[in-house]
Short mmCIF file of C-alpha atoms and ligand atoms in Angstrom, two decimals:
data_model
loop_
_atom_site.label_atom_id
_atom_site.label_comp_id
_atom_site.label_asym_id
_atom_site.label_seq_id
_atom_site.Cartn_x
_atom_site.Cartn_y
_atom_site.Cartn_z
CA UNK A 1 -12.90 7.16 10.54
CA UNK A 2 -9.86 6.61 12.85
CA UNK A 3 -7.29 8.90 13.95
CA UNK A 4 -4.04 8.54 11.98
CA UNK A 5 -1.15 10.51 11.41
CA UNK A 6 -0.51 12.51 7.79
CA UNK A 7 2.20 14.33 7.39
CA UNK A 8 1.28 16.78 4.63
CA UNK A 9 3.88 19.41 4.30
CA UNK A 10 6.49 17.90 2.24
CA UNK A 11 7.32 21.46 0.65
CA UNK A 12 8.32 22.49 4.36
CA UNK A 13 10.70 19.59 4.83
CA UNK A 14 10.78 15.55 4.08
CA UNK A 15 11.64 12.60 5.57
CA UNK A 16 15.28 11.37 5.41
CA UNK A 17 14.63 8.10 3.30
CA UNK A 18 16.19 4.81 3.81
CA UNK A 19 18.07 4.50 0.43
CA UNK A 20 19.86 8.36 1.74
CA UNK A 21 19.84 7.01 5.35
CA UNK A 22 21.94 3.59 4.08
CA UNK A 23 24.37 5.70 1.99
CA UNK A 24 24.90 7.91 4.29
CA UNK A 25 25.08 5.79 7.46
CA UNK A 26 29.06 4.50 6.41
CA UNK A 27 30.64 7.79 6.25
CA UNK A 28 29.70 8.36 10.02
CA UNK A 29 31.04 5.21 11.28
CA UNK A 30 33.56 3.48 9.03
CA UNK A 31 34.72 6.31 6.56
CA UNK A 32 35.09 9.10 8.89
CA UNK A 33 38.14 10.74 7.23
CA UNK A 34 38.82 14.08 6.48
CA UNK A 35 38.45 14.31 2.22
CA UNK A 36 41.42 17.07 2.78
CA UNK A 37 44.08 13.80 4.20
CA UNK A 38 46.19 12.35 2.26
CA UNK A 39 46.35 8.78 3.76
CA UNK A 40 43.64 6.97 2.30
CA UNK A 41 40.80 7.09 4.34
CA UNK A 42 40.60 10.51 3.56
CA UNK A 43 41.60 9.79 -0.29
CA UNK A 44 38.35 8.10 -0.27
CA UNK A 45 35.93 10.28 0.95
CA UNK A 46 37.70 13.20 -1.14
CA UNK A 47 36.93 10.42 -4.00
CA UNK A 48 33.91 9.39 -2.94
CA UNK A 49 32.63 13.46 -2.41
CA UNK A 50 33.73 14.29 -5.86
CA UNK A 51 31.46 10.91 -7.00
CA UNK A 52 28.72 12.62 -5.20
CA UNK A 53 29.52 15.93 -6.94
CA UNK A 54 29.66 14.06 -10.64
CA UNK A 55 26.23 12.10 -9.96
CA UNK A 56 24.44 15.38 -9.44
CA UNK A 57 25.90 17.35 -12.04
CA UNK A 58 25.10 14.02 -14.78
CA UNK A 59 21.63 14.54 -13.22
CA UNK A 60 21.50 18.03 -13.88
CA UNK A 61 23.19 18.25 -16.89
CA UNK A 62 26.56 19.77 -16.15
CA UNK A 63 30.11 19.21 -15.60
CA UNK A 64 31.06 18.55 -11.97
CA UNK A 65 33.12 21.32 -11.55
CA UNK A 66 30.58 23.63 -11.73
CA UNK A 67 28.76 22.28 -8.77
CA UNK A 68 29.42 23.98 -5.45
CA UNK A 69 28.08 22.41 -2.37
CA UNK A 70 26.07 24.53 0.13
CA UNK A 71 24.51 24.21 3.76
CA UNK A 72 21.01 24.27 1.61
CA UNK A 73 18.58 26.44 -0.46
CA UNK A 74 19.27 29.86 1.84
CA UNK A 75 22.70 29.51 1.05
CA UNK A 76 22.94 29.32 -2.59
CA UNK A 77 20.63 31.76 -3.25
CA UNK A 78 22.73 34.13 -1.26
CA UNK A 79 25.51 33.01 -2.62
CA UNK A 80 24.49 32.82 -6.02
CA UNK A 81 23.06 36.16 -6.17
CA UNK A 82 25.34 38.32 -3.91
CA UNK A 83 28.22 36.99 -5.58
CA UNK A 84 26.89 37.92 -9.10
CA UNK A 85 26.15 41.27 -8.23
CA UNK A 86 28.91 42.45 -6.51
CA UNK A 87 31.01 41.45 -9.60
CA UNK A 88 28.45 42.79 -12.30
CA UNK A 89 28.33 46.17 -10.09
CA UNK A 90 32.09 46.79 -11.00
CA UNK A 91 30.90 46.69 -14.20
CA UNK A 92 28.53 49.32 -13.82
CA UNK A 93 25.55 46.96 -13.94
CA UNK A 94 23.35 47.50 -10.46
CA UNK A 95 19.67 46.41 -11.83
CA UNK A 96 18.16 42.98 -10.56
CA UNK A 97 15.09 41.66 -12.29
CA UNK A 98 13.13 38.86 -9.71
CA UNK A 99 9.42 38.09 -8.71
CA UNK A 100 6.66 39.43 -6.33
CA UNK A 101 6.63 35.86 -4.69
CA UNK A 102 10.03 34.39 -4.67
CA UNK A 103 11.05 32.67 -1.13
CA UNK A 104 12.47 35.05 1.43
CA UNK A 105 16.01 33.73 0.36
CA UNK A 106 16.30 35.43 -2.32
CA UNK A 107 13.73 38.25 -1.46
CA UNK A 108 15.43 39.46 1.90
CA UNK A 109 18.96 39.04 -0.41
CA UNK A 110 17.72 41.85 -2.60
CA UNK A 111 16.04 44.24 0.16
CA UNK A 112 19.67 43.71 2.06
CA UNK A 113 21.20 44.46 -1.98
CA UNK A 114 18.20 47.77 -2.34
CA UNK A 115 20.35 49.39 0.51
CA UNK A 116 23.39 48.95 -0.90
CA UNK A 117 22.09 50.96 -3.96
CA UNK A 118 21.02 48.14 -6.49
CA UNK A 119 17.42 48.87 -8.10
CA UNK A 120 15.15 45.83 -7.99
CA UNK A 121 12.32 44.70 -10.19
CA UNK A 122 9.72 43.35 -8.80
CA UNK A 123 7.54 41.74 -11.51
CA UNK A 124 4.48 41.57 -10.38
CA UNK A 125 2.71 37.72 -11.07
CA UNK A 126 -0.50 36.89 -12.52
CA UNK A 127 -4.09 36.06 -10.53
CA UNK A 128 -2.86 32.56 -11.33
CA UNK A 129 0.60 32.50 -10.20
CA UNK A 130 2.76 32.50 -13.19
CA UNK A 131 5.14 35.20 -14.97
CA UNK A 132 5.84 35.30 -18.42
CA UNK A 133 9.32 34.93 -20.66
CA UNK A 134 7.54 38.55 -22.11
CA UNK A 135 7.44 40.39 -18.70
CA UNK A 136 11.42 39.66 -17.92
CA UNK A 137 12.13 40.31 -21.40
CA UNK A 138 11.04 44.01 -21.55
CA UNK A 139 12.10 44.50 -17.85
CA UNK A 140 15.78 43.83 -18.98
CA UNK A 141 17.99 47.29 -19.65
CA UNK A 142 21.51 47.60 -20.23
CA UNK A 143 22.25 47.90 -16.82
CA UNK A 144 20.11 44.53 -15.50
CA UNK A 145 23.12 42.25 -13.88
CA UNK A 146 20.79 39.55 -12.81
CA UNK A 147 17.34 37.94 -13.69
CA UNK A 148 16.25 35.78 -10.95
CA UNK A 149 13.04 33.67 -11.33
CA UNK A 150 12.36 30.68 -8.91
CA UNK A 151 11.85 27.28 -10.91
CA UNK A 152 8.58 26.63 -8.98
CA UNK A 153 6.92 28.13 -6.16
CA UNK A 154 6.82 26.78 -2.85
CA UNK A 155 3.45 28.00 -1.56
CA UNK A 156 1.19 27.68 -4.70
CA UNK A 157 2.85 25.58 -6.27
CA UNK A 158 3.20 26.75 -9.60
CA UNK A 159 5.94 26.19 -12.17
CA UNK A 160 7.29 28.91 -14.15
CA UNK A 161 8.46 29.00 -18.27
CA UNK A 162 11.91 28.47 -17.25
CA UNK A 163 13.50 27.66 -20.07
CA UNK A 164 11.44 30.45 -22.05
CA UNK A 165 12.55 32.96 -19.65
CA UNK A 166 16.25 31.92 -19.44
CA UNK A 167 15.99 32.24 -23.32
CA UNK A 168 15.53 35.58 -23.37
CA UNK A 169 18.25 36.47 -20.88
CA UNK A 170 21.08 34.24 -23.20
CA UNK A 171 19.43 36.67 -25.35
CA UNK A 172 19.78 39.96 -23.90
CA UNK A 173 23.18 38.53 -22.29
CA UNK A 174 22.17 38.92 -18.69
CA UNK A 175 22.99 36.27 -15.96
CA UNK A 176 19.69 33.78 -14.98
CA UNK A 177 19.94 32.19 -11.73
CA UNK A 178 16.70 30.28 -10.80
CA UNK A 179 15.65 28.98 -6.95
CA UNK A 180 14.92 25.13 -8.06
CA UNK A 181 14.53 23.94 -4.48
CA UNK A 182 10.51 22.90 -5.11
CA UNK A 183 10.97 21.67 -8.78
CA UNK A 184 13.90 19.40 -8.48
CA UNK A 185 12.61 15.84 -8.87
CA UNK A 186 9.34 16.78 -9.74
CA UNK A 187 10.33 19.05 -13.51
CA UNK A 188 13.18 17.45 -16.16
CA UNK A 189 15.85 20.00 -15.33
CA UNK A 190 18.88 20.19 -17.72
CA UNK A 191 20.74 23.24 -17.07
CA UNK A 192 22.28 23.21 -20.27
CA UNK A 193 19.83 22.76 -22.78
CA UNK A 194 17.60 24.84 -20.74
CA UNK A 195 19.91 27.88 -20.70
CA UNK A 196 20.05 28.27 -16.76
CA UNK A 197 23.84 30.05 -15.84
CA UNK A 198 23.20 29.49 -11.53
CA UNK A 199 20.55 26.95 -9.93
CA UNK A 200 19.79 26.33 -6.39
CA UNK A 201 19.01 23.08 -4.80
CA UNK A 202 18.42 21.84 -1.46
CA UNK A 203 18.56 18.54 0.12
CA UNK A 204 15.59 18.37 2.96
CA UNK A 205 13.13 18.81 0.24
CA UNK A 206 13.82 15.70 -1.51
CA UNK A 207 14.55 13.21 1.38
CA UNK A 208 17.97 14.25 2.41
CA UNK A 209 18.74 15.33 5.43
CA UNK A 210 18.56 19.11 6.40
CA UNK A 211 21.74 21.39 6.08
CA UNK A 212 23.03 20.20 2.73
CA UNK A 213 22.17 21.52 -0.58
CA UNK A 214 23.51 22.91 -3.57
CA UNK A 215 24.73 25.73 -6.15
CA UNK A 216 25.38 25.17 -9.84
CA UNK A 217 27.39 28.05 -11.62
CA UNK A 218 28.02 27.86 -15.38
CA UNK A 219 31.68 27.66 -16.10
CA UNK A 220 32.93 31.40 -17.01
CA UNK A 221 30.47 33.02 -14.75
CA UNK A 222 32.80 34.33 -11.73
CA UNK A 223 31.99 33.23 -8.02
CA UNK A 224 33.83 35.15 -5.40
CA UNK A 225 34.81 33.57 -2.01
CA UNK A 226 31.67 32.68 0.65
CA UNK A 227 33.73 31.38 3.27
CA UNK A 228 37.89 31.85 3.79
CA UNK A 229 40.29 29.02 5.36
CA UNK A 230 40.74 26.09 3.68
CA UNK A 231 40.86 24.78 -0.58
CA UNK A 232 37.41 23.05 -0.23
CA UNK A 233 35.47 23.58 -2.74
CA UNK A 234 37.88 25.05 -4.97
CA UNK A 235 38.53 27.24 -2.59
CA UNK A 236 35.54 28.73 -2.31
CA UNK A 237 34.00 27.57 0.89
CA UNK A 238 36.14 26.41 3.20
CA UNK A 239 35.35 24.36 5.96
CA UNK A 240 35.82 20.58 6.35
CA UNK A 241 33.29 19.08 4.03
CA UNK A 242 29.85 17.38 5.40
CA UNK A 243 30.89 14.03 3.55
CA UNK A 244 27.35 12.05 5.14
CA UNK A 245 25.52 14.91 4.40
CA UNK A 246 26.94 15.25 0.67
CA UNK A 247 26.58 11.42 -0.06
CA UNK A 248 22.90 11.63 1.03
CA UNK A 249 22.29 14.64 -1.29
CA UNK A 250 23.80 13.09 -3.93
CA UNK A 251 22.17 9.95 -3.74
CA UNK A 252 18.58 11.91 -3.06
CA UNK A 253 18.71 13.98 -6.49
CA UNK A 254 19.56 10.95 -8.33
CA UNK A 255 16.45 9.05 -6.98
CA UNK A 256 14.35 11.93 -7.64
CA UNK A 257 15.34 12.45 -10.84
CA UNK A 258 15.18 8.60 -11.46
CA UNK A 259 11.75 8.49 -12.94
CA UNK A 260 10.06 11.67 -13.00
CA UNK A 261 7.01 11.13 -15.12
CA UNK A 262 6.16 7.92 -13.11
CA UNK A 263 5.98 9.81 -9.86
CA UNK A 264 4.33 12.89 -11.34
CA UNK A 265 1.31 11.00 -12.78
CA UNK A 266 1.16 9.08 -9.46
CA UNK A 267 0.93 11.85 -7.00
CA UNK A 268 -0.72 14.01 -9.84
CA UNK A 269 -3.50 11.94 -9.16
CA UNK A 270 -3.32 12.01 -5.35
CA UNK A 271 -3.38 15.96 -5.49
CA UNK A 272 -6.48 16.80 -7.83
CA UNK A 273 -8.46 13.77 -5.96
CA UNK A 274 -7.80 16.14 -2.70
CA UNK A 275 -8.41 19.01 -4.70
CA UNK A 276 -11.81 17.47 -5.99
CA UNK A 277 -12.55 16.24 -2.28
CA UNK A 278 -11.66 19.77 -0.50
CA UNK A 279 -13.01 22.44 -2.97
CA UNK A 280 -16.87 21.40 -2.47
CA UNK A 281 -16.19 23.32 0.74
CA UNK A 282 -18.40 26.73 0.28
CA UNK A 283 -16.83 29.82 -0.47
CA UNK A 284 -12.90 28.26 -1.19
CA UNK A 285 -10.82 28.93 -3.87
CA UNK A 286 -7.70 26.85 -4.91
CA UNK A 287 -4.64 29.05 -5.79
CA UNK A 288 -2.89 28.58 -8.60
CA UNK A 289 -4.30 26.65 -11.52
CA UNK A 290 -4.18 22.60 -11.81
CA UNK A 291 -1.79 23.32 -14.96
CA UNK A 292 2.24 23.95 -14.56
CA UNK A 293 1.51 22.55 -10.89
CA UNK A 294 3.94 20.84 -8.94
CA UNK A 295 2.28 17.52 -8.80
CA UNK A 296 2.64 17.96 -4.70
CA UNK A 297 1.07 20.93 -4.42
CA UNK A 298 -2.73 21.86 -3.32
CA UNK A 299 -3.15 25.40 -2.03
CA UNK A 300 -7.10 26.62 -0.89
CA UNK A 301 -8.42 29.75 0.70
CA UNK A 302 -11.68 29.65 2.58
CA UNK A 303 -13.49 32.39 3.56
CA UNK A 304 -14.23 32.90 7.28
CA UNK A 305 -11.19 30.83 8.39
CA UNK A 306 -8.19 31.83 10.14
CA UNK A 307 -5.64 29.81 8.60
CA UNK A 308 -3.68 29.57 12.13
CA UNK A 309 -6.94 27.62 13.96
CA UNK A 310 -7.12 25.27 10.44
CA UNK A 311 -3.68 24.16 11.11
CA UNK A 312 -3.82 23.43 14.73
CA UNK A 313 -7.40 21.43 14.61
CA UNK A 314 -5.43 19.69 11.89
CA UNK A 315 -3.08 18.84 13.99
CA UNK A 316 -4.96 18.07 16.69
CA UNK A 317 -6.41 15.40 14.31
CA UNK A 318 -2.95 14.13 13.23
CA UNK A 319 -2.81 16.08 9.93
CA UNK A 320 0.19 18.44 9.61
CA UNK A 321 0.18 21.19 7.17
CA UNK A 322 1.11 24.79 6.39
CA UNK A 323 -0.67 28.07 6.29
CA UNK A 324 1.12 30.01 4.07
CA UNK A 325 5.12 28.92 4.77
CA UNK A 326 6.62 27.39 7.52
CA UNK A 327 9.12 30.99 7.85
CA UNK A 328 6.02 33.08 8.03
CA UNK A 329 4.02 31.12 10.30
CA UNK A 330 4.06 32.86 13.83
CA UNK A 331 3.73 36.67 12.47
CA UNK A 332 0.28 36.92 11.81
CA UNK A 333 1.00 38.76 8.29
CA UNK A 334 -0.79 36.85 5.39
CA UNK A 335 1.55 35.31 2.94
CA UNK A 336 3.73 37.61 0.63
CA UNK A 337 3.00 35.29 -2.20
CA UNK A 338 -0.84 34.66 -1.98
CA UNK A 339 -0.91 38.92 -1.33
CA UNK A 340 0.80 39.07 -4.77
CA UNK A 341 -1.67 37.49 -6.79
CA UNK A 342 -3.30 40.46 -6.24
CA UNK A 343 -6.07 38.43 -3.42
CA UNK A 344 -7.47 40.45 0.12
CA UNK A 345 -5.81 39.64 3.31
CA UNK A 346 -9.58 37.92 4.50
CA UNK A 347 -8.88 35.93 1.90
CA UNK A 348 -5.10 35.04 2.43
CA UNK A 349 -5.74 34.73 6.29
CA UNK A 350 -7.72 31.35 5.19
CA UNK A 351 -5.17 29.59 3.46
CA UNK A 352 -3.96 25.88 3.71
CA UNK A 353 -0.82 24.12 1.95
CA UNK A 354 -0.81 20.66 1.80
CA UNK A 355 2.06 19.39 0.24
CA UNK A 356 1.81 15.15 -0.52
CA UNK A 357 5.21 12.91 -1.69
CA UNK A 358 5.57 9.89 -3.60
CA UNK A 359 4.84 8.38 0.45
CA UNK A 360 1.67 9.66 0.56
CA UNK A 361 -0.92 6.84 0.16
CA UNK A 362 -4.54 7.33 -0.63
CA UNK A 363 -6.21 6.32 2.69
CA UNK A 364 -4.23 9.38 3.78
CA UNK A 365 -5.94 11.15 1.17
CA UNK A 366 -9.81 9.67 2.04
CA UNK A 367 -8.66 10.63 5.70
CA UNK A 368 -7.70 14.31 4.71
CA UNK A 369 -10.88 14.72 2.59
CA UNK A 370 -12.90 13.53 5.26
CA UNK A 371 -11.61 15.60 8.27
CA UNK A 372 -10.86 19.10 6.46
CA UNK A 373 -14.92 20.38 6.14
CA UNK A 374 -15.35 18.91 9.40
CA UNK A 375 -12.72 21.30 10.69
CA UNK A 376 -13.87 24.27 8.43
CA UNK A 377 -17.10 24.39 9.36
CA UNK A 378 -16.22 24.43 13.33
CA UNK A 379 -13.81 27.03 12.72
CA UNK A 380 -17.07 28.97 10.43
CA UNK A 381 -19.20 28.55 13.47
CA UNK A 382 -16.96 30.54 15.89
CA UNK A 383 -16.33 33.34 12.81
CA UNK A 384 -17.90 36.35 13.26
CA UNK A 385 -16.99 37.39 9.35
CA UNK A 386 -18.56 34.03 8.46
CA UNK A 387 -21.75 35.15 10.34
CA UNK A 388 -21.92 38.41 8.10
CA UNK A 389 -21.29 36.31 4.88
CA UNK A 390 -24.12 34.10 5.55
CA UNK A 391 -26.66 36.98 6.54
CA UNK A 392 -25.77 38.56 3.77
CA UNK A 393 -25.29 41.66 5.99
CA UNK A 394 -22.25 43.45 4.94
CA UNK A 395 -21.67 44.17 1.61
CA UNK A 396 -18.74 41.27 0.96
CA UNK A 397 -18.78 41.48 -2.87
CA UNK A 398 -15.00 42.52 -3.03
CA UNK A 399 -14.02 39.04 -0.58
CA UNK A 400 -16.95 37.03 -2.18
CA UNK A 401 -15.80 37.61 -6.12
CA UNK A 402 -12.68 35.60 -5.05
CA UNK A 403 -14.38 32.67 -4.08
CA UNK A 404 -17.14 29.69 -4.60
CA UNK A 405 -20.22 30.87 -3.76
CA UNK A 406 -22.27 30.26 -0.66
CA UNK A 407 -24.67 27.19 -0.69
CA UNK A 408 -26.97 28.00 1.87
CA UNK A 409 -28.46 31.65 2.36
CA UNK A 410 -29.85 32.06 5.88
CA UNK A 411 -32.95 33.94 5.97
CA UNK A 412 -33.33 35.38 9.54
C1 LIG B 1 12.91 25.51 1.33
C2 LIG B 1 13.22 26.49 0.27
C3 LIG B 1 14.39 27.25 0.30
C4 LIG B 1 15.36 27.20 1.45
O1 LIG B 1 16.10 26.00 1.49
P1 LIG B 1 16.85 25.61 2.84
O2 LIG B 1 17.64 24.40 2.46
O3 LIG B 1 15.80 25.33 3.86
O4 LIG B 1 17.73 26.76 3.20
C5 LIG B 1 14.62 28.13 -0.72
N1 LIG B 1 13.76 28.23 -1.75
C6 LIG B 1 12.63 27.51 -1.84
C7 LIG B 1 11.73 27.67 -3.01
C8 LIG B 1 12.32 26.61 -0.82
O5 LIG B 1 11.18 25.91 -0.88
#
């Protein structure tokens, strides 16, 4: 098969698309104005970023005034949870319920929070990647200010009870944010009826362009100040608005959320055909189960592969990918969320994320299937912990439980 070039790691970042580049496009050339000037070019972009601000919070069930703009993902959830905090600490309240596998956004956030004396609960996630409503429910004491839970993971791929969880904390009367970077565009999300009080969103994961994203906070719930200067953002975040950046977002989460269960059966399909071609491979193991999966999502461990070699003979045949996520990749630890599913570091060490759009097409997905065993079984020949798995030297019963079994026993 020839060479071609498939860009597989959509979860990492996306391609601007044209719809986002077109709207965009004007407010760098023609309607440069400042939204804060009060001739009208800058009446209209105030206008037209307050449009922007209404079409996402119709999208995501809200009123536009509770929709803060952000420089992404990071950014909210820092913003969304530091903010919270500080205010419920006054209050007495310093306990923070969250997840084993979050992304490092809101991790590292509540480390940084640990050494300013909140306690954190880490609740730990099943072999399969999910978390129940009933864990955060009897994790919650008086003194819990925050419940954090992402919507959907970004490594695995797997989507979380939201709205089950978010019941019980309207319940208990503790503050839900949830990290819904992945599972915008890809889950119905209605903050309302769904009982979320803060969401995150992010524009490069949905074909906007990087550096713009987004923080919902129900009305009542009390933000303090990110940024001082200027009004923007009801005075909140000052700073001269990114007005191409903001149109592009906007216009990004309303295509996404245009027709959700078309694209979801369409790349649902896409993803367990590569799942059906990949997992043949001896001794892998796809993380996270095919159920509340983001339809983009296909995470597999082999044994016997360094996940680091995988991606670069990938890439050296035009595929691009992740091993674990994009922040980690350089340190050679194994991912914080496939080590929380309770799997060995061998195991972890050999793990691939290929994340497919609505752009993917399914010659990419013949080409993927095609070149990945090739690539495995290279890497396999240069292992030397693939050599003790096929003599059956060592005893490997504690790696081996984790994954398909071997196909051929060597007898030497
Ligand atoms: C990408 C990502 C983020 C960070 O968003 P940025 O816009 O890159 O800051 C946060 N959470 C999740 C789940 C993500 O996938």
């Amino acid at each position: 098969m020839e060479k071609r070039f498939v860009y597989a790691d959509n979860a990492a970042t996306t391609q601007v698309s044209k719809p986002v580049l077109e709207a965009m496009l004007p407010y760098m050339t023609e309607h440069y104005g400042n939204p804060s000037s009060i001739y009208s070019m800058g009446r209209k972009a105030k206008r037209d970023i307050e449009n922007a601000r209404l079409k996402i919070a119709e999208t995501l069930g809200c009123g536009a005034s509770e929709i803060y703009f952000t420089s992404g993902g990071s950014e909210a959830d820092n913003w969304a949870i530091r903010s919270c905090v500080l205010s419920m600490a006054e209050k007495g309240k310093k306990h923070i319920i969250t997840t084993a596998f979050e992304h490092h956004a809101v991790l590292h956030t509540c480390e940084y929070l640990a050494k300013q004396g909140f306690e954190i609960t880490y609740l730990p996630v099943s072999e399969n990647g999910l978390i129940t409503a009933g864990q955060v429910k009897d994790a919650i004491r008086s003194d819990t200010a925050l419940v954090t839970v992402m919507y959907a993971n970004n490594e695995i791929g797997t989507i979380l009870p939201i709205p089950e969880i978010a019941g019980v904390c309207n319940e208990k009367k503790v503050i839900f944010h949830t990290d819904a970077v992945q599972a915008v565009g890809n889950v119905g999300i209605n903050v309302k009826e769904q009982g979320i009080d803060m969401l995150s969103l992010s524009g490069h994961k949905i074909h906007a362009p990087k550096g713009v994203g987004a923080l919902y906070v129900r009305r009542g719930i009390s933000l303090p100040n990110l940024i001082f200067g200027g009004a923007q953002e009801r005075n909140r975040r000052a700073g001269t608005e990114n007005v191409p950046a903001i149109i592009g977002l906007a216009e990004a989460v309303s295509s996404a959320c245009a027709d959700i269960p078309g694209k979801v059966r369409k790349v649902t399909a896409m993803r367990d055909r590569l799942i059906d071609g990949i997992l043949p491979v001896e001794c892998s193991r796809l993380n996270g189960g095919r159920d509340n999966r983001l339809p983009g999502n296909v995470n597999i461990s082999f044994l016997g592969v360094e996940g680091e070699s995988l991606l670069l003979l990938l890439d050296m045949n035009g595929i691009c990918v992740s091993s674990g996520s994009a922040c980690t990749s350089g340190s050679l630890d194994p991912s914080h969320v496939l080590l929380a599913l309770g799997m060995p570091h061998e195991v972890a060490h050999g793990s691939l994320r290929l994340s497919i759009s609505d752009e993917t097409t399914d010659e990419d997905v013949d080409y993927i299937i095609e070149v990945i065993p090739k690539v495995i079984s290279r890497i396999r020949e240069m292992s030397p912990l693939w050599e003790d798995i096929i003599n059956g030297e060592k005893d490997m019963d504690s790696l081996l439980k984790w994954v398909s079994p071997v196909r051929k026993m060597v007898n030497q």
